[in-house]
């Protein structure tokens, strides 16, 4: 990935970031272990060089190991450096050329981008970012879907395509036959009827302006897939279970905060064990030893990450795979961690009508503002209008594909519920998590559960109710042991009680009888009556 460090002051100074994986036992990529990770030792050799539009080497290809697998025999790591291109540099191609793939003679990985300011923002473009485990194991005879998490710092449209030509993919072009690539969603599907074998996957990740088919930049992503046979069934593969975060989750980690969690995996078969939970993680990530859970055949690791300030402003991927004692691997799960960031939240001072405002009955247009630019949700997430006293849901608005919701000016939302608020009604409005999402990795908006966050009361047009606070001292229908309760304003009475069964207000409500006029219960309209009190959701 390439991104400008300060596009206004130094348009040719770029931060270059790469991730790489080596066979752990090969020697060339370095034998990574936990000591190597803790010490921050640089591994491997080589360089990333200019191929077109510039000259020379731009950075070393040595890397800091972040993850390793003993059973799968790989090491994985990353490196970032700042490089200043010559003034006037416009279109560049940089890359790494080496030997050898496990199954091929040579490999090329390239990144192509322009250092000319973009037409829409006037700033230098940042390339998209993608990550996946660089050694995936797929059981033959089973259907598989490989989800490749992608993000873009500029919130551009990101698509994936197969790499073509020796410049982009060396000797591993078109090396994964029968796999189907969904370019829009960056997912690979592999059907059960193919395999086994070792295959190289060479893709290009590209970003686009809306309506354009010309990429702003292209970044290589290459990894290995091993399709293997086993006497075990497809249902015997391990799987991650809650509280493990599911595929595609995006988590905001505010500055000076720590992400913590558990990766919990079921072995996939009674009596089988999970022998390893492998991760692909950012630098500084911590993973505990593997522990058995109290539930049979379930195992877990504890994970945590406190991003360094140098990692703020980026979305980092965390991928995990479980391996069981039968030699089977789970599907890869990837989540995204947005370092130094906050999830979008509703600004209370932006609410219109304002909190605790009295409004006319009928259909009301609601307005609010989020703390950052947002877009529609990716799954069902609703707003609820509820009765303040009973908590009953009066109306629901599902923000997913709703015609009642309109997002404008990036962070403003207008909601027109097709619901007529009755008069003399007090309601509150709450929101589920993720009614809107931020750009980048779809950070879900914070939920609103406080019933006093947004309270509205409708005017009384035909009646003028008097709201009464129902306390022992001023209850409108006083109730005393062995005495009837009620007067002209409270047409009810209590049953006679004894010492073992004292009379209460609640009992008074339940045993009331009509004396005169009319009564309403549970917000049914008042037609007539000499007086009209509101006692919670019961009006006399």
Tab-separated table of N, CA and C in Angstrom, residues 142-205:
chain	number	residue	atom	x	y	z
A	142	UNK	N	-15.693	-30.213	-0.715
A	142	UNK	CA	-16.524	-29.240	0.001
A	142	UNK	C	-16.537	-27.927	-0.778
A	143	UNK	N	-17.622	-27.184	-0.638
A	143	UNK	CA	-17.703	-25.861	-1.243
A	143	UNK	C	-17.038	-24.846	-0.320
A	144	UNK	N	-16.285	-23.928	-0.913
A	144	UNK	CA	-15.552	-22.952	-0.118
A	144	UNK	C	-15.760	-21.551	-0.682
A	145	UNK	N	-15.782	-20.569	0.219
A	145	UNK	CA	-15.806	-19.163	-0.164
A	145	UNK	C	-14.700	-18.447	0.591
A	146	UNK	N	-13.823	-17.789	-0.139
A	146	UNK	CA	-12.727	-17.027	0.452
A	146	UNK	C	-13.080	-15.544	0.353
A	147	UNK	N	-13.283	-14.917	1.498
A	147	UNK	CA	-13.609	-13.492	1.544
A	147	UNK	C	-12.316	-12.710	1.734
A	148	UNK	N	-12.057	-11.777	0.849
A	148	UNK	CA	-10.844	-10.960	0.918
A	148	UNK	C	-11.233	-9.576	1.427
A	149	UNK	N	-10.861	-9.228	2.660
A	149	UNK	CA	-11.221	-7.903	3.181
A	149	UNK	C	-10.416	-6.810	2.489
A	150	UNK	N	-11.105	-5.808	2.001
A	150	UNK	CA	-10.445	-4.682	1.329
A	150	UNK	C	-10.936	-3.375	1.941
A	151	UNK	N	-10.060	-2.396	2.004
A	151	UNK	CA	-10.418	-1.051	2.455
A	151	UNK	C	-9.697	-0.044	1.572
A	152	UNK	N	-10.139	1.195	1.646
A	152	UNK	CA	-9.498	2.253	0.875
A	152	UNK	C	-9.488	3.528	1.719
A	153	UNK	N	-8.321	4.139	1.948
A	153	UNK	CA	-8.240	5.340	2.782
A	153	UNK	C	-9.041	6.513	2.251
A	154	UNK	N	-9.271	6.553	0.926
A	154	UNK	CA	-10.013	7.660	0.316
A	154	UNK	C	-11.496	7.332	0.138
A	155	UNK	N	-11.934	6.175	0.634
A	155	UNK	CA	-13.327	5.735	0.495
A	155	UNK	C	-13.736	5.572	-0.960
A	156	UNK	N	-12.781	5.177	-1.800
A	156	UNK	CA	-13.087	4.927	-3.205
A	156	UNK	C	-13.780	3.567	-3.363
A	157	UNK	N	-14.332	3.345	-4.546
A	157	UNK	CA	-14.879	2.042	-4.896
A	157	UNK	C	-13.712	1.084	-5.130
A	158	UNK	N	-13.759	-0.096	-4.510
A	158	UNK	CA	-12.675	-1.068	-4.637
A	158	UNK	C	-13.193	-2.324	-5.324
A	159	UNK	N	-12.458	-2.775	-6.315
A	159	UNK	CA	-12.789	-4.031	-7.006
A	159	UNK	C	-11.530	-4.883	-7.138
A	160	UNK	N	-11.732	-6.175	-7.347
A	160	UNK	CA	-10.630	-7.122	-7.504
A	160	UNK	C	-10.706	-7.766	-8.884
A	161	UNK	N	-9.579	-8.103	-9.450
A	161	UNK	CA	-9.531	-8.818	-10.729
A	161	UNK	C	-8.349	-9.778	-10.707
A	162	UNK	N	-8.362	-10.727	-11.646
A	162	UNK	CA	-7.230	-11.627	-11.807
A	162	UNK	C	-6.039	-10.844	-12.360
A	163	UNK	N	-4.867	-11.104	-11.841
A	163	UNK	CA	-3.652	-10.516	-12.405
A	163	UNK	C	-3.390	-11.116	-13.781
A	164	UNK	N	-2.833	-10.316	-14.670
A	164	UNK	CA	-2.548	-10.780	-16.036
A	164	UNK	C	-1.151	-10.330	-16.441
A	165	UNK	N	-0.510	-11.132	-17.263
A	165	UNK	CA	0.807	-10.773	-17.785
A	165	UNK	C	1.916	-11.033	-16.788
A	166	UNK	N	3.092	-11.341	-17.301
A	166	UNK	CA	4.221	-11.703	-16.449
A	166	UNK	C	4.630	-10.568	-15.524
A	167	UNK	N	4.371	-9.311	-15.926
A	167	UNK	CA	4.732	-8.173	-15.075
A	167	UNK	C	3.928	-8.174	-13.780
A	168	UNK	N	2.657	-8.616	-13.855
A	168	UNK	CA	1.790	-8.603	-12.674
A	168	UNK	C	1.868	-9.898	-11.866
A	169	UNK	N	2.159	-11.009	-12.528
A	169	UNK	CA	2.040	-12.284	-11.807
A	169	UNK	C	3.119	-13.294	-12.134
A	170	UNK	N	4.141	-12.927	-12.857
A	170	UNK	CA	5.246	-13.853	-13.100
A	170	UNK	C	4.768	-15.160	-13.705
A	171	UNK	N	5.114	-16.278	-13.054
A	171	UNK	CA	4.730	-17.594	-13.575
A	171	UNK	C	3.503	-18.171	-12.868
A	172	UNK	N	2.759	-17.330	-12.134
A	172	UNK	CA	1.578	-17.853	-11.425
A	172	UNK	C	0.288	-17.214	-11.940
A	173	UNK	N	0.293	-16.738	-13.176
A	173	UNK	CA	-0.942	-16.197	-13.757
A	173	UNK	C	-1.915	-17.338	-14.032
A	174	UNK	N	-3.181	-17.108	-13.760
A	174	UNK	CA	-4.240	-18.094	-14.040
A	174	UNK	C	-3.906	-19.471	-13.460
A	175	UNK	N	-3.364	-19.486	-12.252
A	175	UNK	CA	-2.880	-20.736	-11.669
A	175	UNK	C	-3.869	-21.387	-10.715
A	176	UNK	N	-5.078	-20.822	-10.604
A	176	UNK	CA	-6.097	-21.409	-9.727
A	176	UNK	C	-7.336	-21.694	-10.577
A	177	UNK	N	-7.285	-22.730	-11.418
A	177	UNK	CA	-8.402	-23.007	-12.322
A	177	UNK	C	-9.657	-23.407	-11.549
A	178	UNK	N	-10.790	-23.092	-12.161
A	178	UNK	CA	-12.116	-23.444	-11.645
A	178	UNK	C	-12.568	-22.585	-10.460
A	179	UNK	N	-11.712	-21.677	-10.006
A	179	UNK	CA	-12.151	-20.731	-8.977
A	179	UNK	C	-12.915	-19.592	-9.642
A	180	UNK	N	-13.957	-19.111	-8.987
A	180	UNK	CA	-14.793	-18.035	-9.518
A	180	UNK	C	-14.576	-16.789	-8.658
A	181	UNK	N	-14.209	-15.696	-9.290
A	181	UNK	CA	-13.936	-14.441	-8.593
A	181	UNK	C	-15.110	-13.479	-8.761
A	182	UNK	N	-15.678	-13.023	-7.653
A	182	UNK	CA	-16.657	-11.942	-7.669
A	182	UNK	C	-15.879	-10.645	-7.516
A	183	UNK	N	-15.723	-9.911	-8.606
A	183	UNK	CA	-14.849	-8.744	-8.611
A	183	UNK	C	-15.381	-7.614	-7.740
A	184	UNK	N	-16.704	-7.483	-7.667
A	184	UNK	CA	-17.281	-6.379	-6.900
A	184	UNK	C	-17.108	-6.592	-5.399
A	185	UNK	N	-17.330	-7.819	-4.941
A	185	UNK	CA	-17.267	-8.107	-3.506
A	185	UNK	C	-15.943	-8.749	-3.089
A	186	UNK	N	-15.051	-8.970	-4.025
A	186	UNK	CA	-13.731	-9.546	-3.738
A	186	UNK	C	-13.850	-10.857	-2.965
A	187	UNK	N	-14.598	-11.786	-3.514
A	187	UNK	CA	-14.731	-13.113	-2.921
A	187	UNK	C	-14.411	-14.170	-3.983
A	188	UNK	N	-13.771	-15.240	-3.532
A	188	UNK	CA	-13.446	-16.373	-4.396
A	188	UNK	C	-14.293	-17.567	-3.987
A	189	UNK	N	-14.907	-18.228	-4.962
A	189	UNK	CA	-15.689	-19.436	-4.707
A	189	UNK	C	-14.999	-20.615	-5.378
A	190	UNK	N	-14.956	-21.731	-4.652
A	190	UNK	CA	-14.317	-22.929	-5.190
A	190	UNK	C	-15.241	-24.109	-4.933
A	191	UNK	N	-15.640	-24.779	-6.005
A	191	UNK	CA	-16.625	-25.837	-5.880
A	191	UNK	C	-16.004	-27.155	-5.445
A	192	UNK	N	-16.875	-28.006	-4.887
A	192	UNK	CA	-16.418	-29.257	-4.283
A	192	UNK	C	-15.873	-30.257	-5.297
A	193	UNK	N	-16.193	-30.097	-6.550
A	193	UNK	CA	-15.859	-31.140	-7.523
A	193	UNK	C	-14.406	-31.064	-7.988
A	194	UNK	N	-13.673	-30.014	-7.560
A	194	UNK	CA	-12.302	-29.846	-8.045
A	194	UNK	C	-11.282	-30.133	-6.944
A	195	UNK	N	-10.041	-30.337	-7.365
A	195	UNK	CA	-8.942	-30.580	-6.442
A	195	UNK	C	-8.497	-32.022	-6.553
A	196	UNK	N	-7.489	-32.456	-5.802
A	196	UNK	CA	-6.661	-31.651	-4.889
A	196	UNK	C	-5.472	-31.043	-5.614
A	197	UNK	N	-4.613	-30.320	-4.855
A	197	UNK	CA	-3.414	-29.744	-5.430
A	197	UNK	C	-3.025	-28.458	-4.734
A	198	UNK	N	-1.841	-27.959	-5.096
A	198	UNK	CA	-1.351	-26.668	-4.627
A	198	UNK	C	-1.556	-25.643	-5.725
A	199	UNK	N	-2.126	-24.497	-5.380
A	199	UNK	CA	-2.447	-23.488	-6.385
A	199	UNK	C	-2.002	-22.115	-5.885
A	200	UNK	N	-1.546	-21.294	-6.812
A	200	UNK	CA	-1.223	-19.900	-6.518
A	200	UNK	C	-2.372	-19.016	-6.990
A	201	UNK	N	-2.709	-18.033	-6.193
A	201	UNK	CA	-3.767	-17.076	-6.530
A	201	UNK	C	-3.119	-15.709	-6.685
A	202	UNK	N	-3.273	-15.107	-7.848
A	202	UNK	CA	-2.688	-13.793	-8.121
A	202	UNK	C	-3.801	-12.829	-8.517
A	203	UNK	N	-4.031	-11.825	-7.678
A	203	UNK	CA	-5.101	-10.854	-7.902
A	203	UNK	C	-4.525	-9.442	-7.932
A	204	UNK	N	-5.281	-8.530	-8.506
A	204	UNK	CA	-4.978	-7.101	-8.443
A	204	UNK	C	-6.158	-6.407	-7.773
A	205	UNK	N	-5.871	-5.590	-6.764
A	205	UNK	CA	-6.883	-4.829	-6.034
A	205	UNK	C	-6.821	-3.391	-6.541
